[in-house]
């Protein structure tokens, strides 16, 4: 009843080809954007304590990891190339942005971010070369090399961290057109704007020639080659675009989120976390990247807050609470259990659940 | 319907009563960014256990700091930077504001350096973190107290020189720095090189990639160099592996000198008999016979309020290091109360004054039942390290035995290095140096 495209007639090619062809989807996206761009900052303004905590500890990292997951989803979800080097490409982005701002006087910050993304893309292409010969798990191992090589390089050559004795970099102030982004709200708005624009760009990309070529390669590369898709170009483009997204995410991770980063922050562990995001969120889905990031970034925090609240209640009522080691492990157990639960219920990820929900909604309230 | 209502109403009442109870009592809140799961769980549970035990001890024995009870909440970071930032953001405003924060992770320390300035929460890092933050003019809110990695490296060279019979004997000796290939392991190399120039020993740095559970090739290289001493700057599983591999290669463990993060029971017991004779640095003394540990056992553990689940770990190296964390916290609050009002809850800014003016001399340590337990400490606006003293201990197969006095590093040389690095940072970030002569 509510969600139905009946009666929405397309009278022009432009209307037929728009990114969100169903009116309800457009309204939904508009509401989400208004919430994100207007309601959240307003909330943070009027409830500063909670608002700042939510922005700087939850929303900003959520957006940044969504962007990184989006990047990996381009490569793994759409082009079918398994990668374990996501964190490495993020590291390239973070360190490149730092060095551009440091060494090129007067460079605009956004230009530095784009240049950092391009650096990551170049490294991505380099480590994407083996994908022309190897596939699947073997490719994952090849990208694993990127993971170790990049971190090793950043630790080994002090030039990258401007000869800092401990090898860490401290992000410079974020100034765009003379305006300094330093409060959580400003950082959030900047991150959100970048992520929103890049997400729409992916959405657009994957329904066009490029995206279709990626999916053709993913589904069967020999067949794709037979119908005239250039494998090398397509695969390397996927690596480049994916790494570009990860690079920008890495730069934001350093500038808008942590402020000071060490190369060791970009470990294999982080790559795995981003891989889990797209597996749980939905491989080959833009929405899935966001859902997966929310699941991996936000859910442990929610569990932690919940267990703490429970413990506080126990403490005040029965003068007894669970010891620290048990509460910490409890979170992990519940979190792990939920991952398994969701993968059994819907192996294609949370995005697929949403899609099923939409299809049910189309028939509601009169299912056949 | 009715009975569900009956269940919910008292529950809401309880929650309200609980929150009101917290607000009414005068409590000083200390956020704990702890980690009790993951690869570093044994370190986290030991140190945070000791930290909590000492705060419970002060609450139970003295009723808090001049009547202000200490309150704390743990937040699990999993030793993960973004979780650490989240925990910090969640807890910083709680209970009237955090007194100070001790992240116990170099990564989280780096992530918080900018944030503590904005939030005015002092951050104390004992024996880890950023060495050049010892320059209080550039880092007013960061306190790498007691001793830093550079002081430790310096003390190691001094310890070896003393063992060899003076600085002159160091000429032509060979030193190998076997380090965890990370910012942590690389940090002291500059100091070792500076001393190599000064004393004329040959210095080689050999990296062990993380996690370090396979070191045959590194020890092969060590065998070829035939060093007089090997410095083990390791972490986690790398430490017992190094000790075992040293035994296999026939390198005497007496000549293997470990960093303080390689000097806990958890590092030597897995290596078994191979660990006997292995020496490490330490910035506090351990053992469950210490009077302070005994007293904590009597006051806290006898009432069943101890934090360590495995009581045999009480008094271990990590647990006593946690007690030092507690002493610093409590004494900084006490010092701040001297200026801003006894029996009042201090803000982060006031605790920072307390930290900068902290003076734990022998007499004060004795009053705390901690004479000889940790080095005396005198902080100032410019010097956020305060001591720099290091002791050395040897594993005799059953326990750690202290084998040296407090060794004082070459403060002048280290200070120059610190200022060089911190002013560079200040320039990069556009920070104006604080004028310490104007601080009261």
Short mmCIF file of C-alpha atoms in Angstrom, two decimals, chain A residues 49 53 56-57 98 102 152 155-156 162-166 168 170-171 173 257-260 262 264-265 273 300-301 304-305 308 313 316-317 323-325 328-329 331-332, chain B residues 14-15 18 36-37 73-76 78 80-83 85-86 89-90 92-93 106-107 110-111 114-115 130 150 179 181-183 186-187 207 309 421 424-425 428-429:
data_model
loop_
_atom_site.label_atom_id
_atom_site.label_comp_id
_atom_site.label_asym_id
_atom_site.label_seq_id
_atom_site.Cartn_x
_atom_site.Cartn_y
_atom_site.Cartn_z
CA UNK A 49 27.33 16.75 25.85
CA UNK A 53 29.87 12.21 22.21
CA UNK A 56 32.90 12.35 17.66
CA UNK A 57 32.74 8.78 18.94
CA UNK A 98 49.63 14.47 5.73
CA UNK A 102 53.09 19.37 5.01
CA UNK A 152 56.47 -1.80 6.64
CA UNK A 155 57.53 2.40 9.52
CA UNK A 156 60.82 1.90 7.74
CA UNK A 162 58.50 13.70 8.71
CA UNK A 163 61.24 12.04 10.82
CA UNK A 164 59.07 11.74 13.87
CA UNK A 165 61.00 9.69 16.44
CA UNK A 166 58.05 7.42 17.10
CA UNK A 168 53.47 8.73 14.08
CA UNK A 170 49.73 14.32 13.62
CA UNK A 171 47.16 15.68 11.24
CA UNK A 173 44.37 21.66 11.20
CA UNK A 257 38.58 11.37 13.56
CA UNK A 258 41.77 10.42 15.38
CA UNK A 259 44.06 13.40 14.78
CA UNK A 260 47.25 11.45 15.42
CA UNK A 262 50.61 5.57 13.79
CA UNK A 264 50.32 0.28 13.26
CA UNK A 265 46.76 1.58 13.46
CA UNK A 273 36.92 -5.65 10.08
CA UNK A 300 29.76 -3.40 20.08
CA UNK A 301 29.39 0.04 21.63
CA UNK A 304 29.00 -2.29 25.95
CA UNK A 305 26.67 0.49 27.10
CA UNK A 308 27.36 -1.49 31.75
CA UNK A 313 21.59 -1.67 37.99
CA UNK A 316 22.68 -0.57 42.98
CA UNK A 317 19.99 -3.17 43.62
CA UNK A 323 33.49 -8.77 37.25
CA UNK A 324 35.15 -6.77 34.48
CA UNK A 325 36.57 -9.71 32.60
CA UNK A 328 34.08 -7.71 28.47
CA UNK A 329 33.87 -11.26 27.25
CA UNK A 331 30.03 -8.46 24.80
CA UNK A 332 32.24 -10.46 22.48
CA UNK B 14 15.11 1.65 41.17
CA UNK B 15 16.85 3.19 38.19
CA UNK B 18 20.33 4.54 41.59
CA UNK B 36 40.40 -7.55 29.48
CA UNK B 37 39.91 -9.41 26.22
CA UNK B 73 33.92 2.97 35.51
CA UNK B 74 35.63 0.54 33.21
CA UNK B 75 35.15 0.63 29.47
CA UNK B 76 36.49 -2.16 27.33
CA UNK B 78 40.11 -4.20 23.28
CA UNK B 80 41.78 -0.81 19.76
CA UNK B 81 42.25 2.90 18.98
CA UNK B 82 38.74 3.71 17.87
CA UNK B 83 37.17 1.82 20.76
CA UNK B 85 38.43 7.03 21.67
CA UNK B 86 34.79 6.01 22.06
CA UNK B 89 34.37 10.32 24.81
CA UNK B 90 31.75 8.37 26.73
CA UNK B 92 35.07 12.11 30.01
CA UNK B 93 32.04 14.06 31.27
CA UNK B 106 50.44 3.95 23.04
CA UNK B 107 48.00 3.97 20.12
CA UNK B 110 48.25 9.26 20.38
CA UNK B 111 44.58 9.37 19.46
CA UNK B 114 44.49 16.49 20.70
CA UNK B 115 41.30 15.65 22.54
CA UNK B 130 55.06 9.80 23.51
CA UNK B 150 64.52 7.32 26.27
CA UNK B 179 63.14 -4.76 18.73
CA UNK B 181 59.17 -3.56 14.49
CA UNK B 182 56.87 -0.69 15.38
CA UNK B 183 56.96 2.86 16.65
CA UNK B 186 62.09 2.19 17.15
CA UNK B 187 61.71 4.93 19.71
CA UNK B 207 63.86 -5.75 13.80
CA UNK B 309 40.23 -13.00 40.01
CA UNK B 421 61.53 16.84 19.02
CA UNK B 424 59.46 20.56 15.98
CA UNK B 425 56.01 19.24 16.84
CA UNK B 428 54.20 21.76 12.81
CA UNK B 429 51.02 22.26 14.81
#
